[in-house]
Coordinates of C-alpha atoms in Angstrom, one line a residue:
Chain A
X92 CA -21.2 29.0 -20.3
X93 CA -21.6 25.2 -20.7
X94 CA -20.3 23.1 -17.9
X95 CA -17.7 21.2 -20.0
X96 CA -16.4 24.4 -21.5
X97 CA -16.1 26.0 -18.0
X98 CA -14.2 23.0 -16.8
X99 CA -11.8 23.3 -19.7
X100 CA -11.2 26.9 -18.9
X101 CA -10.2 26.2 -15.3
X102 CA -6.6 26.1 -14.2
X103 CA -5.0 23.0 -12.5
X104 CA -6.6 23.5 -9.1
X105 CA -4.3 21.0 -7.5
X106 CA -1.2 23.0 -8.4
X107 CA -2.2 26.6 -8.6
X108 CA 1.4 27.9 -8.1
X109 CA 3.0 25.3 -10.4
X110 CA 4.9 23.8 -7.4
X111 CA 5.2 20.6 -9.3
X112 CA 7.9 22.2 -11.4
X113 CA 10.0 22.3 -8.3
X114 CA 9.9 18.6 -7.9
X115 CA 12.2 16.2 -9.7
X116 CA 10.9 13.3 -11.9
X117 CA 11.5 10.8 -9.1
X118 CA 9.6 12.9 -6.5
X119 CA 6.7 13.3 -9.0
X120 CA 6.6 9.6 -9.7
X121 CA 6.6 8.8 -6.0
X122 CA 3.9 11.4 -5.4
X123 CA 1.7 10.1 -8.3
X124 CA 2.1 6.5 -7.2
X125 CA 1.0 7.2 -3.6
X126 CA -1.8 9.5 -4.8
X127 CA -3.2 6.8 -7.0
X128 CA -2.9 4.2 -4.3
X129 CA -4.6 6.3 -1.7
X130 CA -7.5 7.2 -4.0
X131 CA -8.0 3.7 -5.4
X132 CA -7.2 1.5 -2.5
X133 CA -7.6 3.4 0.8
X134 CA -10.2 6.2 0.3
X135 CA -13.0 3.8 -0.5
X136 CA -12.4 2.2 3.0
X137 CA -11.6 5.2 5.1
X138 CA -15.2 6.4 5.9
X139 CA -16.1 3.0 7.2
X140 CA -13.0 2.8 9.4
X141 CA -13.8 6.3 10.6
X142 CA -17.4 5.4 11.5
X143 CA -16.4 2.2 13.2
X144 CA -13.5 3.9 15.0
X145 CA -10.8 1.5 13.7
X146 CA -8.4 0.8 10.9
X147 CA -7.6 -2.5 9.3
X148 CA -4.1 -3.3 10.6
X149 CA -3.5 -5.2 7.3
X150 CA -3.1 -1.7 5.7
X151 CA 0.4 -1.7 7.2
X152 CA 1.4 -4.5 4.9
X153 CA 0.0 -2.7 1.9
X154 CA 2.0 0.4 2.8
X155 CA 5.0 -1.8 3.4
X156 CA 4.7 -3.4 0.0
X157 CA 4.8 0.1 -1.6
X158 CA 8.0 0.7 0.5
X159 CA 6.5 3.7 2.4
X160 CA 7.3 2.6 6.0
X161 CA 10.6 4.1 7.0
X162 CA 11.1 5.1 3.4
X163 CA 13.5 8.0 4.3
X164 CA 15.8 5.7 6.3
X165 CA 18.7 3.8 4.8
X166 CA 19.5 0.1 4.9
X167 CA 17.6 -2.7 6.6
X168 CA 15.1 -2.9 3.8
X169 CA 14.4 0.8 3.8
X170 CA 14.5 2.7 0.5
X171 CA 16.6 5.7 1.6
X172 CA 14.4 8.3 -0.2
X173 CA 14.8 12.1 0.0
X174 CA 13.1 14.1 2.7
X175 CA 11.0 15.7 0.0
X176 CA 9.9 12.3 -1.3
X177 CA 8.8 11.4 2.2
X178 CA 7.0 14.7 2.4
X179 CA 5.0 14.4 -0.7
X180 CA 4.1 10.9 0.5
X181 CA 2.8 12.3 3.8
X182 CA 0.8 14.9 1.9
X183 CA -0.9 12.3 -0.3
X184 CA -1.6 10.0 2.6
X185 CA -3.1 12.7 4.7
X186 CA -5.2 13.9 1.7
X187 CA -6.8 10.4 2.4
X188 CA -7.0 10.7 6.2
X189 CA -4.8 11.9 9.0
X190 CA -5.0 8.5 10.5
X191 CA -3.2 6.9 7.6
X192 CA -0.4 9.5 7.7
X193 CA -0.3 9.0 11.5
X194 CA 0.3 5.3 11.0
X195 CA 3.1 5.9 8.6
X196 CA 4.6 8.7 10.8
X197 CA 4.6 6.7 13.9
X198 CA 6.0 3.6 12.2
X199 CA 8.7 5.3 10.2
X200 CA 9.6 8.5 11.9
X201 CA 9.1 7.5 15.5
X202 CA 9.4 3.7 16.1
X203 CA 11.7 2.8 13.2
X204 CA 13.7 6.0 13.4
X205 CA 14.3 5.5 17.1
X206 CA 15.7 2.0 16.4
X207 CA 17.6 3.1 13.3
X208 CA 19.2 6.1 15.0
X209 CA 19.7 4.9 18.6
X210 CA 19.5 1.1 18.4
X211 CA 22.2 -1.6 18.4
X212 CA 22.9 -3.7 15.2
X213 CA 21.0 -6.6 16.7
X214 CA 17.9 -4.4 17.3
X215 CA 18.1 -3.0 13.8
X216 CA 18.5 -6.4 12.2
X217 CA 15.7 -7.9 14.3
X218 CA 13.1 -5.2 13.8
X219 CA 13.7 -2.8 10.9
X220 CA 13.2 -5.2 7.9
X221 CA 10.0 -6.5 9.3
X222 CA 8.8 -3.1 10.2
X223 CA 9.6 -1.8 6.7
X224 CA 7.5 -4.6 5.2
X225 CA 4.6 -3.7 7.6
X226 CA 4.8 -7.2 9.1
X227 CA 5.6 -5.7 12.5
X228 CA 3.8 -2.5 13.6
X229 CA 5.6 -0.2 16.0
X230 CA 4.5 2.4 18.5
X231 CA 6.3 5.1 20.5
X232 CA 5.6 5.6 24.2
X233 CA 6.8 9.0 25.5
X234 CA 3.6 10.9 26.4
X235 CA 1.9 10.2 29.7
X236 CA -1.5 11.4 30.9
X237 CA 0.2 14.1 33.1
X238 CA 3.3 14.6 31.0
X239 CA 2.6 15.9 27.5
X240 CA 4.4 19.1 26.6
X241 CA 6.8 18.6 29.5
X242 CA 8.1 15.0 28.9
X243 CA 10.7 15.5 31.6
X244 CA 7.8 15.2 34.1
X245 CA 7.3 11.5 33.1
X246 CA 6.7 9.1 35.9
X247 CA 7.5 5.8 34.1
X248 CA 10.6 4.4 35.7
X249 CA 13.2 1.9 34.7
X250 CA 15.2 0.2 37.4
X251 CA 18.0 -2.3 37.2
X252 CA 17.6 -5.7 38.6
X253 CA 20.8 -7.7 38.0
X254 CA 21.4 -7.3 34.3
X255 CA 17.7 -6.9 33.6
X256 CA 15.6 -3.7 33.4
X257 CA 12.2 -3.5 35.0
X258 CA 9.7 -0.9 33.7
X259 CA 6.8 0.5 35.7
X260 CA 4.4 3.2 34.6
X261 CA 1.7 4.2 32.1
X262 CA 1.9 5.8 28.7
X263 CA -1.0 7.6 27.1
X264 CA -2.3 8.7 23.6
X265 CA -0.1 6.1 21.9
X266 CA -0.9 5.7 18.2
X267 CA -0.8 2.1 17.0
X268 CA -0.4 0.9 20.7
X269 CA -2.9 -2.0 20.6
X270 CA -1.9 -3.2 17.1
X271 CA 1.9 -3.0 17.7
X272 CA 4.3 -5.9 17.9
X273 CA 7.0 -3.6 19.4
X274 CA 6.9 -0.5 21.5
X275 CA 9.7 2.0 21.9
X276 CA 9.2 3.1 25.6
X277 CA 10.9 6.0 27.2
X278 CA 11.5 5.7 31.0
X279 CA 13.3 7.5 33.7
X280 CA 16.3 5.7 35.3
X281 CA 18.6 7.0 38.0
X282 CA 21.0 8.4 35.4
X283 CA 18.4 9.9 33.2
X284 CA 15.8 9.0 30.5
X285 CA 16.4 5.7 28.6
X286 CA 14.7 4.2 25.6
X287 CA 13.7 0.5 25.4
X288 CA 12.7 -1.8 22.7
X289 CA 9.7 -3.7 24.2
X290 CA 8.1 -6.6 22.3
X291 CA 4.4 -6.2 23.1
X292 CA 4.1 -9.8 24.2
X293 CA 6.5 -9.2 27.1
X294 CA 4.9 -10.2 30.4
X295 CA 3.9 -7.0 32.3
X296 CA 3.2 -5.1 29.1
X297 CA -0.4 -4.4 28.1
X298 CA -2.2 -1.9 25.8
X299 CA -5.8 -0.6 26.2
X300 CA -7.4 1.1 23.3
X301 CA -8.8 4.6 23.9
X302 CA -12.5 4.6 23.0
X303 CA -14.8 7.4 22.4
X304 CA -12.5 9.6 20.2
X305 CA -14.3 12.1 18.1
X306 CA -11.1 12.7 16.0
X307 CA -8.6 10.5 14.3
X308 CA -11.1 7.7 14.4
X309 CA -9.4 5.8 11.5
X310 CA -6.4 5.3 13.8
X311 CA -5.7 3.2 16.8
X312 CA -4.9 5.1 20.0
X313 CA -4.0 3.3 23.2
X314 CA -2.8 3.5 26.8
X315 CA 0.3 1.4 27.4
X316 CA 0.6 -0.2 30.9
X317 CA 4.0 -1.3 32.1
X318 CA 3.6 -3.3 35.3
X319 CA 6.9 -4.8 36.4
X320 CA 7.7 -5.3 32.7
X321 CA 11.0 -7.2 32.8
X322 CA 13.4 -6.7 29.9
X323 CA 16.9 -8.1 29.2
X324 CA 19.8 -5.7 29.2
X325 CA 19.9 -5.7 25.4
X326 CA 16.4 -4.1 25.2
X327 CA 18.0 -0.7 26.0
X328 CA 18.6 1.6 23.0
X329 CA 22.3 2.0 23.6
X330 CA 22.8 5.3 21.7
X331 CA 19.9 7.2 23.3
X332 CA 21.2 9.6 26.0
X333 CA 18.5 11.6 27.8
X334 CA 15.4 13.4 26.5
X335 CA 17.1 14.7 23.4
X336 CA 16.7 11.3 21.8
X337 CA 12.9 11.0 21.9
X338 CA 12.7 14.7 21.0
X339 CA 14.7 14.2 17.9
X340 CA 12.3 11.4 16.9
X341 CA 9.4 13.8 17.4
X342 CA 11.1 16.4 15.2
X343 CA 11.2 13.8 12.4
X344 CA 7.5 13.1 12.7
X345 CA 6.6 16.7 12.9
X346 CA 8.3 17.3 9.6
X347 CA 5.9 14.8 8.0
X348 CA 3.0 16.7 9.6
X349 CA 4.1 19.9 7.9
X350 CA 3.4 18.2 4.6
X351 CA 0.5 16.1 5.7
X352 CA -1.6 19.0 7.0
X353 CA -1.6 20.5 3.5
X354 CA -2.9 17.2 2.1
X355 CA -5.9 17.4 4.4
X356 CA -6.4 21.0 3.5
X357 CA -6.2 20.2 -0.2
X358 CA -8.8 17.5 0.1
X359 CA -11.1 20.0 1.9
X360 CA -10.6 22.6 -0.7
X361 CA -11.2 20.2 -3.6
X362 CA -14.4 19.0 -2.0
X363 CA -15.6 22.5 -1.4
X364 CA -14.7 23.5 -5.0
X365 CA -16.4 20.6 -6.6
X366 CA -19.5 21.0 -4.4
X367 CA -19.8 24.7 -5.1
X368 CA -19.7 24.1 -8.9
X369 CA -22.4 21.6 -8.7
X370 CA -24.7 23.0 -6.1
X371 CA -27.2 25.7 -7.3
X372 CA -28.9 28.3 -5.2
X373 CA -31.1 31.0 -6.7
X374 CA -30.6 29.5 -10.2
X375 CA -26.8 29.5 -10.3
X376 CA -24.0 27.5 -8.9
X377 CA -23.0 28.8 -5.5
X378 CA -19.4 29.0 -6.9
X379 CA -20.7 32.0 -8.9
X380 CA -21.3 34.0 -5.8
X381 CA -18.6 36.4 -4.6
X382 CA -18.8 35.2 -1.0
X383 CA -18.1 31.6 -2.1
X384 CA -15.3 32.7 -4.4
X385 CA -13.7 34.6 -1.5
X386 CA -13.7 31.4 0.5
X387 CA -12.3 29.4 -2.3
X388 CA -9.6 31.9 -3.1
X389 CA -8.5 32.0 0.6
X390 CA -8.3 28.2 0.6
X391 CA -6.1 28.3 -2.5
X392 CA -3.9 30.8 -0.8
X393 CA -3.5 28.7 2.3
X394 CA -2.9 25.4 0.4
X395 CA -0.4 27.0 -2.0
X396 CA 1.5 28.8 0.7
X397 CA 1.6 25.8 3.0
X398 CA 2.8 23.6 0.1
X399 CA 5.7 26.0 -0.6
X400 CA 6.6 26.1 3.1
X401 CA 6.7 22.4 3.3
X402 CA 8.9 22.1 0.2
X403 CA 11.3 24.7 1.6
X404 CA 11.7 22.7 4.8
X405 CA 12.1 19.5 2.7
X406 CA 14.9 21.1 0.7
X407 CA 16.6 22.3 3.9
X408 CA 16.3 18.8 5.4
X409 CA 17.7 17.1 2.3
X410 CA 20.6 19.6 2.5
X411 CA 21.1 18.6 6.2
X412 CA 20.5 22.2 7.2
X413 CA 17.1 22.1 8.9
X414 CA 16.7 23.4 12.4
X415 CA 14.1 22.3 14.9
X416 CA 12.6 25.7 15.2
X417 CA 12.0 25.7 11.5
X418 CA 10.1 22.5 11.8
X419 CA 8.1 24.0 14.6
X420 CA 7.2 27.0 12.5
X421 CA 6.1 24.7 9.7
X422 CA 3.9 22.6 11.9
X423 CA 2.4 25.6 13.6
X424 CA 1.7 27.4 10.3
X425 CA 0.4 24.5 8.2
X426 CA -1.8 22.9 10.8
X427 CA -3.4 26.2 11.6
X428 CA -3.9 26.9 7.9
X429 CA -5.4 23.5 7.3
X430 CA -7.8 23.9 10.2
X431 CA -8.9 27.2 8.7
X432 CA -9.4 25.6 5.3
X433 CA -11.4 22.7 6.7
X434 CA -13.7 25.0 8.7
X435 CA -14.3 27.3 5.7
X436 CA -14.8 24.3 3.4
X437 CA -17.4 23.0 5.8
X438 CA -19.5 26.2 5.4
X439 CA -19.4 25.9 1.6
X440 CA -20.9 22.4 1.8
X441 CA -23.6 23.5 4.2
X442 CA -25.3 20.6 6.0
X443 CA -23.6 18.1 3.7
X444 CA -20.3 19.2 5.1
X445 CA -21.0 17.5 8.4
X446 CA -21.5 14.0 6.9
X447 CA -19.1 11.2 6.2
X448 CA -20.1 11.3 2.6
X449 CA -17.7 14.2 2.1
X450 CA -14.2 14.3 3.6
X451 CA -14.5 17.8 5.1
X452 CA -15.8 17.2 8.7
X453 CA -13.6 14.1 9.0
X454 CA -10.5 16.2 8.1
X455 CA -11.6 19.1 10.3
X456 CA -12.0 16.7 13.3
X457 CA -8.7 15.0 12.6
X458 CA -6.9 18.2 12.4
X459 CA -8.0 19.1 16.0
X460 CA -5.8 16.2 17.1
X461 CA -3.0 17.1 14.7
X462 CA -3.0 20.6 16.2
X463 CA -2.0 19.3 19.6
X464 CA -0.1 16.1 19.0
X465 CA 3.7 16.1 18.2
X466 CA 4.0 19.3 20.1
X467 CA 1.0 21.6 20.7
X468 CA 0.6 24.8 18.7
X469 CA 1.4 26.7 22.0
X470 CA 4.7 24.9 22.4
X471 CA 5.7 25.5 18.8
X472 CA 4.9 29.2 19.3
X473 CA 7.2 29.1 22.3
X474 CA 9.9 27.4 20.3
X475 CA 9.7 30.0 17.6
X476 CA 9.5 32.7 20.2
X477 CA 12.6 31.4 21.9
X478 CA 14.4 31.2 18.6
X479 CA 13.8 34.9 17.7
X480 CA 14.2 36.4 21.2
X481 CA 16.9 34.1 22.7
X482 CA 14.6 33.8 25.7
X483 CA 13.1 30.5 26.7
X484 CA 9.6 31.3 28.0
X485 CA 8.9 27.8 29.2
X486 CA 11.8 27.1 31.4
Chain B
X67 CA 11.9 -16.0 -21.8
X68 CA 12.5 -12.6 -23.3
X69 CA 9.5 -10.2 -23.7
X70 CA 9.1 -6.8 -25.2
X71 CA 6.1 -4.7 -24.2
X72 CA 5.2 -1.9 -26.5
X73 CA 3.7 1.0 -24.6
X74 CA 2.3 4.4 -25.3
X75 CA 2.1 7.7 -23.5
X76 CA -1.5 9.0 -23.5
X77 CA -3.6 11.7 -21.8
X78 CA -4.8 10.8 -18.3
X79 CA -8.3 9.5 -18.3
X80 CA -9.2 12.3 -15.9
X81 CA -7.5 15.0 -18.0
X82 CA -9.6 17.9 -19.2
X83 CA -8.9 17.8 -23.0
X84 CA -8.7 21.0 -25.0
X85 CA -8.5 20.9 -28.8
X86 CA -5.4 22.8 -30.0
X87 CA -5.4 25.9 -32.3
X88 CA -5.0 23.7 -35.4
X89 CA -8.4 22.1 -34.7
X90 CA -7.0 18.6 -35.2
X91 CA -4.8 17.8 -32.2
X92 CA -5.0 17.8 -28.4
X93 CA -3.5 20.8 -26.7
X94 CA -1.0 19.2 -24.4
X95 CA -0.6 22.2 -22.1
X96 CA -1.8 21.4 -18.6
X97 CA -2.6 17.8 -19.5
X98 CA -1.2 15.0 -17.5
X99 CA 0.0 12.1 -19.5
X100 CA 0.1 8.5 -18.3
X101 CA 1.1 5.0 -19.3
X102 CA -1.8 3.8 -21.4
X103 CA -4.0 1.7 -19.0
X104 CA -4.2 -1.3 -21.4
X105 CA -0.4 -1.3 -21.7
X106 CA -0.3 -1.5 -17.9
X107 CA -2.0 -4.9 -18.2
X108 CA 0.6 -5.9 -20.8
X109 CA 3.5 -4.8 -18.6
X110 CA 2.0 -6.6 -15.6
X111 CA 1.5 -9.8 -17.7
X112 CA 5.2 -9.7 -18.8
X113 CA 6.4 -9.1 -15.2
X114 CA 4.2 -12.0 -13.9
X115 CA 5.7 -14.4 -16.5
X116 CA 9.2 -13.1 -15.8
X117 CA 8.7 -13.7 -12.1
X118 CA 7.4 -17.2 -12.7
X119 CA 10.7 -18.2 -14.3
X120 CA 13.8 -16.7 -15.9
X121 CA 13.6 -13.9 -18.2
X122 CA 13.9 -10.3 -19.2
X123 CA 11.3 -7.6 -19.9
X124 CA 12.1 -4.8 -22.4
X125 CA 9.7 -1.9 -22.8
X126 CA 9.5 0.0 -26.1
X127 CA 7.7 3.2 -27.0
X128 CA 7.4 5.3 -30.2
X129 CA 6.9 8.9 -29.5
X130 CA 8.2 12.3 -28.5
X131 CA 11.0 12.7 -26.0
X132 CA 8.4 13.1 -23.2
X133 CA 7.5 9.4 -23.7
X134 CA 10.5 8.7 -21.5
X135 CA 8.1 9.2 -18.6
X136 CA 6.0 6.1 -19.3
X137 CA 9.2 4.1 -20.0
X138 CA 10.5 5.1 -16.5
X139 CA 7.2 4.2 -15.0
X140 CA 7.5 0.7 -16.7
X141 CA 11.0 0.4 -15.4
X142 CA 9.8 1.3 -11.9
X143 CA 7.2 -1.4 -12.1
X144 CA 10.0 -3.9 -12.8
X145 CA 10.9 -3.9 -16.5
X146 CA 14.7 -4.4 -17.1
X147 CA 15.4 -2.1 -20.0
X148 CA 13.7 0.5 -22.1
X149 CA 13.9 1.7 -25.6
X150 CA 12.4 4.9 -27.0
X151 CA 12.1 5.3 -30.8
X152 CA 11.8 9.1 -31.0
X153 CA 9.8 11.1 -33.5
X154 CA 8.4 14.6 -33.4
X155 CA 5.6 13.9 -36.0
X156 CA 2.3 12.3 -35.4
X157 CA 1.9 9.2 -37.5
X158 CA -0.8 6.6 -38.4
X159 CA -0.9 3.2 -36.9
X160 CA 0.8 1.4 -39.8
X161 CA 3.7 3.9 -39.9
X162 CA 4.2 3.3 -36.1
X163 CA 3.9 -0.5 -36.6
X164 CA 6.6 -0.3 -39.3
X165 CA 9.0 1.6 -37.0
X166 CA 8.4 -1.0 -34.3
X167 CA 8.8 -3.9 -36.7
X168 CA 12.0 -2.5 -38.1
X169 CA 13.5 -2.3 -34.6
X170 CA 12.3 -5.7 -33.4
X171 CA 13.5 -7.5 -36.6
X172 CA 17.0 -6.9 -35.3
X173 CA 16.3 -8.5 -31.9
X174 CA 15.2 -11.8 -30.7
X175 CA 12.1 -11.9 -28.5
X176 CA 9.8 -14.8 -27.4
X177 CA 6.8 -12.6 -26.7
X178 CA 5.8 -9.2 -28.1
X179 CA 3.1 -7.7 -26.0
X180 CA 0.8 -4.7 -26.5
X181 CA -2.1 -3.3 -24.7
X182 CA -5.3 -4.2 -26.5
X183 CA -5.6 -0.5 -27.6
X184 CA -4.5 2.9 -26.7
X185 CA -7.1 5.0 -25.0
X186 CA -6.3 8.2 -27.0
X187 CA -7.0 7.0 -30.5
X188 CA -8.7 3.7 -29.8
X189 CA -7.0 2.3 -32.9
X190 CA -6.6 -1.3 -31.7
X191 CA -4.4 -2.1 -34.8
X192 CA -0.7 -1.6 -34.2
X193 CA -0.2 -5.0 -32.4
X194 CA -1.7 -7.0 -35.2
X195 CA 0.1 -4.9 -37.8
X196 CA 3.5 -5.6 -36.1
X197 CA 2.7 -9.3 -36.1
X198 CA 1.9 -9.2 -39.8
X199 CA 5.0 -7.2 -40.6
X200 CA 7.2 -9.6 -38.7
X201 CA 5.4 -12.6 -40.1
X202 CA 4.5 -13.8 -36.6
X203 CA 1.3 -15.4 -35.3
X204 CA -0.8 -13.3 -32.9
X205 CA -3.7 -13.4 -30.5
X206 CA -5.6 -10.2 -29.7
X207 CA -7.8 -9.2 -26.7
X208 CA -6.1 -11.7 -24.4
X209 CA -7.2 -11.7 -20.7
X210 CA -4.8 -14.4 -19.6
X211 CA -2.1 -16.7 -21.0
X212 CA 0.3 -19.4 -20.1
X213 CA 3.5 -20.4 -21.8
X214 CA 4.6 -24.1 -22.0
X215 CA 6.6 -26.2 -24.5
X216 CA 7.3 -23.4 -26.8
X217 CA 3.7 -22.3 -27.2
X218 CA 1.3 -19.9 -25.6
X219 CA -2.2 -20.8 -24.5
X220 CA -4.2 -17.6 -24.5
X221 CA -7.7 -16.8 -23.3
X222 CA -9.4 -14.3 -25.6
X223 CA -12.3 -12.2 -24.6
X224 CA -15.1 -12.6 -27.1
X225 CA -18.7 -11.4 -27.0
X226 CA -20.4 -13.3 -24.2
X227 CA -17.6 -15.8 -23.6
X228 CA -14.0 -16.9 -23.8
X229 CA -12.1 -18.4 -26.6
X230 CA -8.9 -20.4 -25.9
X231 CA -6.3 -20.4 -28.6
X232 CA -2.8 -21.9 -28.9
X233 CA 0.0 -19.9 -30.6
X234 CA 3.6 -21.0 -31.1
X235 CA 6.4 -18.8 -29.8
X236 CA 7.6 -16.3 -30.8
X237 CA 4.3 -14.4 -31.1
X238 CA 2.4 -11.2 -30.6
X239 CA -0.3 -10.8 -28.0
X240 CA -2.5 -7.8 -27.2
X241 CA -3.7 -7.8 -23.6
X242 CA -6.8 -6.5 -22.0
X243 CA -8.2 -6.4 -18.5
X244 CA -8.4 -9.8 -17.0
X245 CA -5.9 -11.8 -14.9
X246 CA -3.3 -9.1 -14.9
X247 CA -4.2 -6.5 -12.3
X248 CA -1.5 -3.8 -12.5
X249 CA 0.7 -3.5 -9.5
X250 CA 1.8 -0.3 -7.8
X251 CA 5.4 0.6 -8.2
X252 CA 7.4 0.1 -5.0
X253 CA 9.5 3.0 -3.7
X254 CA 12.6 1.0 -4.3
X255 CA 11.4 0.2 -7.8
X256 CA 11.0 3.9 -8.6
X257 CA 14.4 4.7 -7.2
X258 CA 16.0 1.8 -9.1
X259 CA 14.3 2.9 -12.4
X260 CA 16.7 5.8 -13.0
X261 CA 19.7 3.4 -13.0
X262 CA 18.2 1.0 -15.5
X263 CA 19.3 1.3 -19.2
X264 CA 17.1 3.5 -21.3
X265 CA 18.1 4.0 -24.9
X266 CA 16.8 6.6 -27.3
X267 CA 17.1 6.3 -31.0
X268 CA 15.4 7.8 -34.0
X269 CA 12.2 6.0 -35.2
X270 CA 12.1 4.9 -38.8
X271 CA 8.5 5.7 -39.3
X272 CA 6.7 4.4 -42.4
X273 CA 4.7 6.8 -44.6
X274 CA 1.4 8.0 -43.2
X275 CA -1.6 7.8 -45.6
X276 CA -4.4 8.8 -43.2
X277 CA -4.3 12.3 -41.8
X278 CA -6.2 13.4 -38.7
X279 CA -8.2 16.3 -40.2
X280 CA -10.4 17.5 -37.2
X281 CA -11.2 16.8 -33.6
X282 CA -14.5 17.7 -32.0
X283 CA -15.7 17.7 -28.4
X284 CA -18.4 15.2 -27.5
X285 CA -21.9 16.6 -27.3
X286 CA -22.9 18.0 -23.9
X287 CA -24.6 15.4 -21.7
X288 CA -28.4 15.5 -22.1
X289 CA -30.7 15.8 -19.1
X290 CA -32.1 12.5 -17.9
X291 CA -35.7 11.6 -18.5
X292 CA -38.4 9.8 -16.5
X293 CA -39.8 6.8 -18.5
X294 CA -42.7 6.1 -16.2
X295 CA -43.5 5.3 -12.6
X296 CA -43.9 2.1 -10.6
X297 CA -43.6 -1.5 -11.9
X298 CA -45.4 -0.6 -15.2
X299 CA -42.3 1.4 -16.2
X300 CA -39.9 -1.6 -15.9
X301 CA -40.4 -3.1 -19.4
X302 CA -39.8 0.2 -21.1
X303 CA -36.8 0.9 -18.8
X304 CA -35.3 -2.5 -19.7
X305 CA -36.0 -1.9 -23.4
X306 CA -34.2 1.5 -23.3
X307 CA -31.3 0.2 -21.3
X308 CA -30.9 -2.6 -23.8
X309 CA -31.6 -0.8 -27.0
X310 CA -30.6 2.8 -26.4
X311 CA -28.0 2.8 -23.6
X312 CA -26.6 -0.6 -24.6
X313 CA -25.7 -1.4 -21.1
X314 CA -27.5 -4.7 -20.5

């Protein structure tokens, strides 16, 4: 069969289950807009960023111009979109690269959300409009080198000195840390954990970029050092009481990952499909072999199922009914599925699969980070296990 | 300044086109439709000129009810109002031009913009026809224009150069790729689009004299060929690129 005729006989490989029919016109328009932007403006630059281990911070302004930073928040220059619209955006961004989605997740769901949900009016007015435009990049400092899954073990302390606060400690694995204008820092005080809005030019604050990453290379990751970092009383996030506050922020970001992982998986599947149709072995395309088709079919299963799962969580979130263990299930399932798709896609591409010319190895490596950040797969299993048994295995 | 931009819904440039059972139309199932790329230039031009001063941008389309999509897209980009002249039948360029002219005759516009052509039928005629029917001056294949003292100064793309023409307002311009790089819609623009006025009314199409009788697929791409080796092959390669491929 001729190539062109074969192509005409194929179904829409991007939407095997006709999930698009479940999205409304506005969600589709937002999706198509981000998809076009990613493929035309960002994808041509991503491999170079990945190779250099960096990301042009100016991309934040481009994303801000499109209104994607804090898009699901209301007021203060934010668009107030639905959770599903935010989800399809995360999917398309991560089809580009997990680093792009991470930038948007950290900006919108962690840093901006923390200020929007727990901040004072002054803090919101000062930071949110600039952050929405991408003029100020934010980061979120909760994790420490010895306190990841168990944030209660944090050693960063906040002590009062007159009306001021003084922060001491070190935060680790902080996305956007070295390019941020503002850091949301969580620290232990006598009465419990507090959140602080810390301008990164505050004396005593410094950020050191983590070098030598083999994953999420198109993303800036840093260590934050707080050395007698003195802040005025109004730097405190007044509404944040205890660890529940930062954990609620993480839950927001995780929701985006449920969608984003499927974007990375879809990109790997499409790359494998296209390659398998063009590459010939023993006088026919490798797509014509049953073993390859079995791989492609399994990829379609994983991408389609994950997409539906994400959409269901989105609809629950928009209805205000989503529960944290449901988000845990989504992150656990979709990141694992995406990793499986990426690894399988790699085998379809053979040696080409390990190069930057194709997106597959880049996604596969990124997803190794996505697997453990914003709650490890193990922790999410424990959360789901807790939910179904009523027994908390980690306390 | 008040502008109207006439836009068309066309198959995506990346769509896999199938010919329908009647052998003379495109089977729309599974095909994604988009705002005609040349019309994007025209919309961008109208928005740029609106932003430079006062004004209003109306987008107009003739087509099936599905054409609402491309009007919403235009509203999301920043147009103020949309008008769909609905029809269920396919029509030739002149018939469409007559429907547009009949509508625009009733309204006052300074500028009537079109994309240079639609990428589906490549007709390149409706803009000039509307100008003729409304007895307005026009400039086609415009890459950039300015408006001052009641007249438009337009740069036209011609073979190997640029022609600058002056046209009094009101006038019709057809826009091509040039100074007007289409913007991305902002999220707020998309969300605002559904609250902007979009009117649908029946199109008064003229009579069609030409009928599309058949569509055919393009020939399969032929395999490449080696024209020679080393520097000796260069003259022949250049000749072929110039005379056969028409790319230099």
